[in-house]
Short mmCIF file of C-alpha atoms and ligand atoms in Angstrom, two decimals:
data_model
loop_
_atom_site.label_atom_id
_atom_site.label_comp_id
_atom_site.label_asym_id
_atom_site.label_seq_id
_atom_site.Cartn_x
_atom_site.Cartn_y
_atom_site.Cartn_z
CA MET F 657 20.62 -14.53 20.04
CA LEU F 658 22.82 -17.31 21.39
CA PHE F 659 20.74 -20.38 20.81
CA GLY F 660 18.23 -21.38 18.22
CA LYS F 661 17.08 -19.52 15.18
CA LYS F 662 15.74 -16.03 15.31
CA LYS F 663 12.00 -16.00 14.94
CA SER F 664 11.12 -15.21 11.39
CA VAL F 665 8.36 -12.77 10.55
CA ALA F 666 6.87 -12.42 7.07
CA GLY F 667 5.11 -9.46 5.46
CA LEU F 668 1.62 -10.43 4.33
CA ASP F 669 -0.30 -8.17 1.96
CA VAL F 670 -3.90 -9.27 1.57
CA GLY F 671 -5.05 -7.34 -1.50
CA SER F 672 -8.51 -7.53 -2.99
CA SER F 673 -7.21 -9.40 -6.05
CA SER F 674 -4.26 -11.34 -4.69
CA ILE F 675 -2.17 -12.26 -1.67
CA LYS F 676 1.51 -11.41 -1.56
CA MET F 677 4.04 -12.55 1.02
CA VAL F 678 7.67 -11.59 1.49
CA GLU F 679 10.23 -12.70 4.02
CA LEU F 680 13.44 -10.74 4.55
CA ASP F 681 16.37 -11.11 6.89
CA GLY F 682 19.51 -9.17 7.76
CA LYS F 683 19.57 -5.67 9.15
CA VAL F 684 17.49 -2.67 8.15
CA ASN F 685 20.35 -1.31 6.01
CA SER F 686 21.39 -4.63 4.53
CA LEU F 687 18.38 -6.78 3.87
CA ASN F 688 18.27 -10.08 2.00
CA LEU F 689 15.31 -11.61 0.26
CA VAL F 690 14.55 -14.98 1.88
CA SER F 691 11.29 -15.92 0.20
CA LEU F 692 8.45 -14.46 -1.75
CA GLY F 693 5.09 -15.67 -2.97
CA TYR F 694 2.06 -14.44 -4.80
CA GLU F 695 -1.34 -15.99 -5.57
CA ASN F 696 -4.58 -14.62 -6.95
CA LEU F 697 -7.83 -14.61 -4.99
CA PRO F 698 -11.12 -15.60 -6.57
CA ASP F 699 -13.48 -12.74 -7.45
CA ASN F 700 -15.58 -11.31 -4.62
CA THR F 701 -13.49 -12.87 -1.86
CA ILE F 702 -12.88 -9.35 -0.60
CA VAL F 703 -15.55 -6.74 -1.18
CA ASP F 704 -15.10 -3.13 -0.15
CA GLY F 705 -12.07 -4.12 1.92
CA GLN F 706 -14.07 -6.67 3.89
CA ILE F 707 -13.03 -10.33 3.70
CA MET F 708 -16.27 -12.13 2.81
CA GLU F 709 -14.71 -15.57 2.57
CA LEU F 710 -12.37 -16.11 5.52
CA ASN F 711 -11.72 -19.72 4.52
CA VAL F 712 -10.70 -18.80 1.01
CA VAL F 713 -8.22 -16.20 2.24
CA SER F 714 -6.75 -18.54 4.85
CA ASP F 715 -6.43 -21.35 2.27
CA VAL F 716 -4.60 -19.03 -0.13
CA ILE F 717 -2.26 -17.83 2.64
CA GLN F 718 -1.41 -21.46 3.42
CA SER F 719 -0.95 -22.25 -0.22
CA VAL F 720 1.40 -19.27 -0.78
CA CYS F 721 3.45 -20.41 2.23
CA SER F 722 3.71 -24.04 1.18
CA ASN F 723 4.38 -23.33 -2.50
CA HIS F 724 7.07 -20.77 -1.80
CA GLN F 725 8.79 -22.21 1.30
CA ILE F 726 7.66 -19.40 3.57
CA ASN F 727 8.15 -20.81 7.04
CA ALA F 728 7.47 -17.80 9.23
CA ASN F 729 4.67 -18.32 11.71
CA GLN F 730 4.36 -14.67 12.55
CA VAL F 731 3.22 -12.03 10.11
CA VAL F 732 2.98 -8.28 9.78
CA THR F 733 0.00 -7.24 7.72
CA GLY F 734 -1.63 -3.98 6.62
CA VAL F 735 -5.00 -2.34 6.20
CA SER F 736 -6.18 0.38 3.83
CA GLY F 737 -9.26 2.07 2.43
CA HIS F 738 -12.26 3.74 4.06
CA SER F 739 -11.85 2.09 7.44
CA VAL F 740 -8.47 3.73 7.93
CA ILE F 741 -8.16 7.38 8.90
CA ILE F 742 -4.79 9.11 8.96
CA LYS F 743 -4.32 12.71 9.98
CA ASN F 744 -1.42 15.00 10.76
CA ILE F 745 -2.56 17.19 13.62
CA VAL F 746 -0.87 20.16 15.25
CA LEU F 747 -1.12 20.43 19.04
CA PRO F 748 0.34 22.83 21.56
CA PRO F 749 3.71 21.80 23.03
CA MET F 750 3.21 19.09 25.67
CA SER F 751 5.00 16.25 27.42
CA GLN F 752 4.68 12.57 26.42
CA GLU F 753 2.43 11.98 29.43
CA GLU F 754 0.15 14.89 28.62
CA LEU F 755 -0.12 13.70 25.04
CA GLU F 756 -0.88 10.14 26.10
CA GLU F 757 -3.63 11.39 28.40
CA SER F 758 -5.23 13.76 25.92
CA ILE F 759 -4.78 11.97 22.59
CA ASP F 760 -8.28 10.42 22.55
CA TRP F 761 -9.82 13.78 23.16
CA HIS F 762 -7.79 15.44 20.36
CA ALA F 763 -8.32 12.53 17.99
CA GLU F 764 -12.08 12.55 18.45
CA GLU F 765 -12.34 15.76 16.47
CA HIS F 766 -10.56 14.25 13.45
CA ILE F 767 -11.99 10.76 13.31
CA PRO F 768 -15.44 10.31 11.84
CA TYR F 769 -16.10 7.13 13.83
CA ASP F 770 -16.91 6.54 17.46
CA LEU F 771 -13.57 6.11 19.23
CA SER F 772 -14.83 2.95 20.93
CA ASP F 773 -15.13 1.38 17.46
CA VAL F 774 -11.56 2.03 16.34
CA ASN F 775 -7.99 1.12 17.20
CA LEU F 776 -6.01 4.32 17.54
CA ASP F 777 -2.28 4.81 17.24
CA TYR F 778 -0.16 7.94 17.10
CA GLN F 779 3.36 9.16 16.64
CA VAL F 780 5.02 12.53 17.27
CA THR F 781 6.54 13.60 13.94
CA ALA F 782 7.98 17.00 14.85
CA GLU F 783 8.38 19.15 17.93
CA THR F 784 9.11 22.88 18.11
CA PRO F 785 8.78 25.28 21.05
CA GLU F 786 5.42 26.35 19.56
CA ALA F 787 3.85 23.06 18.52
CA THR F 788 3.82 19.28 18.59
CA GLN F 789 3.00 17.63 15.27
CA VAL F 790 1.29 14.30 15.72
CA LEU F 791 0.39 11.70 13.15
CA ILE F 792 -2.71 9.79 14.16
CA ALA F 793 -3.90 6.58 12.55
CA ALA F 794 -7.18 4.89 13.35
CA CYS F 795 -8.75 1.78 11.91
CA LYS F 796 -12.20 0.36 12.47
CA ARG F 797 -11.87 -2.47 14.94
CA GLU F 798 -14.15 -4.77 12.93
CA ARG F 799 -11.73 -4.50 9.98
CA ILE F 800 -8.78 -5.45 12.15
CA ASP F 801 -10.68 -8.38 13.68
CA ASN F 802 -11.66 -9.52 10.19
CA ILE F 803 -8.08 -9.69 8.85
CA LYS F 804 -6.78 -11.20 12.09
CA GLN F 805 -9.34 -13.99 11.88
CA ALA F 806 -8.30 -14.94 8.35
CA ILE F 807 -4.63 -15.02 9.37
CA GLN F 808 -5.24 -17.07 12.50
CA LEU F 809 -7.36 -19.50 10.53
CA ALA F 810 -4.28 -20.03 8.34
CA GLY F 811 -2.30 -20.96 11.48
CA LYS F 812 -0.26 -17.76 11.57
CA SER F 813 -0.12 -15.08 14.20
CA PRO F 814 -0.61 -11.46 13.19
CA ILE F 815 1.86 -9.59 15.39
CA VAL F 816 1.53 -6.14 13.84
CA ILE F 817 -1.29 -4.54 11.86
CA ASP F 818 0.25 -1.71 9.87
CA VAL F 819 -1.31 0.63 7.32
CA ASP F 820 -0.60 -0.14 3.63
CA THR F 821 0.36 3.42 2.80
CA PHE F 822 3.00 3.43 5.58
CA ALA F 823 4.27 0.01 4.52
CA LEU F 824 4.70 1.52 1.06
CA GLN F 825 6.62 4.40 2.62
CA ASN F 826 8.78 1.97 4.59
CA CYS F 827 9.57 0.14 1.35
CA TYR F 828 10.56 3.47 -0.25
CA GLU F 829 12.74 4.48 2.71
CA ILE F 830 14.75 1.26 2.89
CA ASN F 831 15.30 1.24 -0.85
CA TYR F 832 15.85 4.93 -1.58
CA GLN F 833 17.17 6.33 1.73
CA PRO F 834 15.81 9.79 0.95
CA ASP F 835 17.18 12.95 2.53
CA ALA F 836 14.94 15.69 3.91
CA SER F 837 15.06 17.73 0.71
CA GLN F 838 13.37 15.03 -1.33
CA VAL F 839 9.62 15.33 -1.79
CA VAL F 840 7.99 12.49 -3.66
CA THR F 841 4.50 11.14 -4.03
CA LEU F 842 4.21 7.41 -3.53
CA LEU F 843 1.36 5.99 -5.54
CA ASN F 844 0.28 2.38 -5.17
CA ILE F 845 -2.41 1.41 -7.67
CA GLY F 846 -4.03 -1.85 -6.58
CA ALA F 847 -7.12 -3.54 -7.99
CA SER F 848 -9.66 -1.57 -5.99
CA THR F 849 -7.73 0.99 -3.97
CA MET F 850 -5.10 3.56 -4.78
CA ASN F 851 -2.85 4.69 -1.89
CA VAL F 852 -1.32 8.15 -2.26
CA ASN F 853 1.35 9.26 0.22
CA ILE F 854 3.16 12.61 -0.15
CA VAL F 855 6.48 12.14 1.61
CA GLN F 856 9.21 14.63 2.46
CA GLY F 857 12.40 12.78 3.32
CA THR F 858 11.09 10.17 5.75
CA ARG F 859 8.10 12.18 6.86
CA SER F 860 4.61 11.63 5.57
CA LEU F 861 2.98 14.99 4.81
CA PHE F 862 -0.38 13.76 3.59
CA THR F 863 -2.01 10.46 2.72
CA ARG F 864 -5.22 9.55 0.98
CA ASP F 865 -6.71 6.21 -0.04
CA ILE F 866 -8.98 6.40 -3.06
CA THR F 867 -11.33 3.68 -4.23
CA VAL F 868 -10.12 3.64 -7.80
CA GLY F 869 -7.75 1.04 -9.20
CA GLY F 870 -6.98 -1.50 -11.87
CA SER F 871 -10.39 -3.13 -11.67
CA GLN F 872 -11.98 0.12 -12.88
CA PHE F 873 -10.19 -0.34 -16.21
CA THR F 874 -11.38 -3.93 -16.41
CA ASP F 875 -14.98 -2.94 -15.52
CA VAL F 876 -15.12 -0.34 -18.27
CA LEU F 877 -13.88 -2.83 -20.88
CA GLN F 878 -16.36 -5.43 -19.64
CA ARG F 879 -19.33 -3.11 -19.74
CA SER F 880 -18.54 -1.16 -22.90
CA LEU F 881 -17.40 -4.08 -25.02
CA GLY F 882 -19.61 -6.80 -23.53
CA LEU F 883 -16.70 -8.96 -22.39
CA SER F 884 -16.29 -11.45 -19.56
CA PHE F 885 -13.98 -10.52 -16.66
CA GLN F 886 -11.24 -12.83 -17.99
CA GLN F 887 -11.52 -11.40 -21.50
CA ALA F 888 -11.43 -7.83 -20.24
CA GLU F 889 -8.38 -8.57 -18.04
CA ALA F 890 -6.59 -10.10 -21.02
CA VAL F 891 -7.43 -7.15 -23.27
CA LYS F 892 -6.27 -4.72 -20.58
CA ARG F 893 -2.95 -6.55 -20.36
CA GLY F 894 -2.47 -6.16 -24.11
CA VAL F 895 -3.62 -9.59 -25.26
CA SER F 896 -6.23 -8.24 -27.64
CA GLU F 897 -6.31 -11.53 -29.61
CA ALA F 898 -8.09 -12.84 -26.51
CA VAL F 899 -11.31 -11.61 -28.08
CA GLU F 900 -12.11 -12.32 -31.68
CA GLY F 901 -13.16 -9.36 -33.81
CA LEU F 902 -12.26 -6.78 -31.21
CA GLU F 903 -11.30 -3.46 -32.71
CA GLU F 904 -8.03 -2.26 -31.28
CA LYS F 905 -9.04 1.37 -31.65
CA SER F 906 -12.08 0.97 -29.39
CA ILE F 907 -9.84 0.15 -26.40
CA GLU F 908 -7.69 3.26 -26.13
CA PRO F 909 -10.41 5.88 -25.46
CA LEU F 910 -11.97 3.67 -22.78
CA MET F 911 -8.64 3.30 -20.98
CA SER F 912 -7.97 6.98 -21.36
CA ASN F 913 -11.25 7.89 -19.59
CA VAL F 914 -10.24 5.91 -16.52
CA THR F 915 -6.69 7.29 -16.60
CA GLU F 916 -8.23 10.74 -16.52
CA ILE F 917 -10.12 9.83 -13.32
CA VAL F 918 -6.90 8.47 -11.77
CA ALA F 919 -4.98 11.67 -12.68
CA MET F 920 -7.80 13.85 -11.38
CA GLU F 921 -7.85 12.04 -8.04
CA ILE F 922 -4.09 12.50 -7.66
CA GLN F 923 -4.42 16.18 -8.51
CA LYS F 924 -7.27 16.47 -5.98
CA THR F 925 -5.02 14.90 -3.35
CA PHE F 926 -2.36 17.56 -4.01
CA ASP F 927 -5.05 20.25 -3.72
CA PHE F 928 -6.39 18.75 -0.46
CA TYR F 929 -2.89 18.76 0.96
CA ARG F 930 -2.40 22.44 0.12
CA ALA F 931 -5.81 23.34 1.52
CA THR F 932 -5.28 21.53 4.83
CA SER F 933 -1.73 22.66 5.58
CA GLU F 934 -0.07 26.02 5.87
CA ASP F 935 2.59 24.74 3.53
CA ASN F 936 2.81 26.73 0.28
CA GLU F 937 6.40 25.89 -0.53
CA THR F 938 6.70 22.14 -0.74
CA VAL F 939 6.90 20.99 -4.33
CA VAL F 940 6.50 17.35 -5.25
CA GLN F 941 9.51 16.41 -7.39
CA LYS F 942 8.28 13.12 -8.74
CA ILE F 943 5.81 10.28 -8.45
CA LEU F 944 6.99 6.75 -7.70
CA ILE F 945 4.39 4.25 -8.82
CA SER F 946 3.76 0.68 -7.74
CA GLY F 947 0.91 -1.82 -7.53
CA GLY F 948 -0.36 -4.14 -10.25
CA GLY F 949 -2.56 -1.38 -11.63
CA SER F 950 0.55 0.66 -12.48
CA LYS F 951 1.54 -1.99 -15.04
CA LEU F 952 -1.07 -0.84 -17.52
CA ALA F 953 0.81 -0.07 -20.74
CA GLY F 954 1.35 3.67 -21.17
CA LEU F 955 -0.15 4.62 -17.80
CA ALA F 956 3.06 6.04 -16.30
CA GLU F 957 3.69 8.21 -19.38
CA ASP F 958 0.07 9.31 -19.50
CA LEU F 959 0.02 10.30 -15.80
CA SER F 960 3.32 12.10 -16.22
CA ALA F 961 1.93 14.18 -19.10
CA ARG F 962 -1.34 14.95 -17.33
CA LEU F 963 0.24 15.87 -13.97
CA GLU F 964 3.37 17.47 -15.46
CA LEU F 965 5.61 15.49 -13.14
CA PRO F 966 8.17 12.74 -13.74
CA VAL F 967 6.66 9.32 -13.00
CA GLU F 968 9.04 6.47 -12.18
CA VAL F 969 8.46 2.86 -11.25
CA LEU F 970 9.31 2.18 -7.60
CA ASP F 971 11.80 -0.68 -7.26
CA PRO F 972 11.06 -2.54 -4.01
CA PHE F 973 14.30 -4.57 -4.35
CA ARG F 974 16.62 -1.66 -5.17
CA ASN F 975 18.52 -1.99 -1.91
CA ILE F 976 17.75 -5.62 -1.05
CA LYS F 977 20.15 -8.46 -1.84
CA VAL F 978 18.54 -11.01 -4.09
CA ASP F 979 20.15 -14.38 -4.83
CA THR F 980 19.53 -14.76 -8.57
CA ARG F 981 20.14 -18.52 -8.32
CA LYS F 982 17.07 -18.75 -6.14
CA PHE F 983 14.87 -16.03 -7.67
CA ASP F 984 14.51 -15.64 -11.42
CA PRO F 985 15.30 -11.97 -12.20
CA ASP F 986 12.77 -11.89 -15.05
CA TYR F 987 9.98 -13.17 -12.81
CA LEU F 988 11.00 -10.76 -10.08
CA SER F 989 10.90 -7.74 -12.36
CA GLU F 990 7.54 -8.89 -13.68
CA ILE F 991 5.91 -8.99 -10.22
CA MET F 992 7.99 -6.17 -8.70
CA PRO F 993 5.22 -3.52 -8.73
CA GLU F 994 2.81 -5.77 -6.83
CA MET F 995 5.36 -6.54 -4.08
CA ALA F 996 6.02 -3.00 -2.77
CA VAL F 997 3.60 -3.09 0.17
CA ALA F 998 4.60 -6.65 1.15
CA VAL F 999 8.30 -5.67 1.13
CA GLY F 1000 7.54 -2.72 3.44
CA LEU F 1001 5.61 -5.02 5.78
CA ALA F 1002 8.39 -7.62 5.71
CA ALA F 1003 11.00 -4.98 6.56
CA ARG F 1004 8.95 -4.02 9.60
CA GLY F 1005 8.99 -7.70 10.52
CA VAL F 1006 12.81 -7.68 10.45
CA GLU F 1007 12.87 -4.73 12.88
CA LEU F 1008 10.77 -6.81 15.30
CA ARG F 1009 12.95 -9.92 15.44
N1 ATP B 1612 0.14 -6.13 -17.02
C1 ATP B 1612 -0.88 -5.50 -16.47
N2 ATP B 1612 -1.51 -4.49 -17.12
C2 ATP B 1612 -2.53 -3.83 -16.56
N3 ATP B 1612 -3.05 -4.13 -15.35
C3 ATP B 1612 -2.46 -5.12 -14.66
C4 ATP B 1612 -1.36 -5.84 -15.16
N4 ATP B 1612 -1.00 -6.77 -14.23
C5 ATP B 1612 -1.83 -6.62 -13.20
N5 ATP B 1612 -2.72 -5.64 -13.43
C6 ATP B 1612 -3.82 -5.17 -12.56
O1 ATP B 1612 -3.32 -4.92 -11.27
C7 ATP B 1612 -4.39 -5.06 -10.32
C8 ATP B 1612 -3.88 -5.86 -9.15
O2 ATP B 1612 -2.86 -5.14 -8.52
P1 ATP B 1612 -2.44 -5.42 -7.01
O3 ATP B 1612 -2.04 -6.84 -6.88
O4 ATP B 1612 -1.46 -4.40 -6.62
O5 ATP B 1612 -3.85 -5.19 -6.28
P2 ATP B 1612 -4.38 -5.73 -4.88
O6 ATP B 1612 -3.33 -5.49 -3.86
O7 ATP B 1612 -4.88 -7.12 -5.01
O8 ATP B 1612 -5.64 -4.78 -4.66
P3 ATP B 1612 -5.97 -3.67 -3.57
O9 ATP B 1612 -4.68 -3.22 -2.94
O10 ATP B 1612 -6.64 -2.58 -4.34
O11 ATP B 1612 -6.89 -4.33 -2.61
C9 ATP B 1612 -5.53 -5.74 -11.05
O12 ATP B 1612 -6.54 -4.80 -11.34
C10 ATP B 1612 -4.87 -6.24 -12.33
O13 ATP B 1612 -5.76 -6.29 -13.41
MG1 MG B 1613 -2.77 -3.85 -2.67
#
């Protein structure tokens, strides 16, 4: 660009418990962190993925921007959960035009909603003389309208609506630059949703969003020990003095029950993948975890033991230049797990400038 500044685009991750924003610049292989912000949302602002309080979300977006000098007026955001359907489908070989003309018809079979109620997108992921592999993604239109409204109310324009699990994958790709032999499972544990994405190199083999997350651990503590939400959150984060007279030994088995559910759902996802593909050879080498829910003490080790796989923490800033005079490294490493999706969205924003 000869004159003026390039338009900046921020990644905006509207989670059910908090809003995260990241702005990057540079090129896809040499990105710099420009700004980053994070603020919690009040309880019940987002229920079942639906924004119930548009004003609250738009106020928090504005507050994150003003408190963290995020000046971008355009944002890339993501959706996840039940309203999003992602499928890898195998079609006969065909031209771009033939695919474009027939995609609705092929997609209809795989999407449990009326096609007139969803936004549909697709991408050819592999082509051989025998077959065309196509990744289709559909999201309920009402969900997209809902998030767009909140963003517009905050005075920003939503230029791309991505899918959280692909933003997570984008974050992994820019930071780890995997080759085709690497098969990992990306696992983002949020407050209410867990995104699982089995990735080979830069290709997504299978994705599944599961409605289990960090809030399940909090719920169990609340119900079983008769605590308030705040008390249960504090106990979960290891501040057991938060509740007088609480027996330390009563916590562990409760947490372990939920961890078992999390591990079982991941195992089920692996089984679903095997059952729905002809692939009997691909072996997942490790799990890379992210999301606030992954910060639960001992969770990574516990999942690793239960699933018999190495579990590592995904570093969303591994390959991004960070000016430590501007961003406190301790703070950054503290909030790193929560920022993975927002970094992936922000990186997409850089591609669009
Ligand atoms: N130190 C910690 N120990 C255990 N849990 C934690 C810790 N820090 C944050 N969490 C949990 O992480 C969750 C929030 O994570 P995150 O910000 O990734 O979710 P979200 O994006 O708001 O939700 P979702 O993506 O499910 O809509 C909450 O359940 C919170 O209790
Ligand atoms: Mg999230």
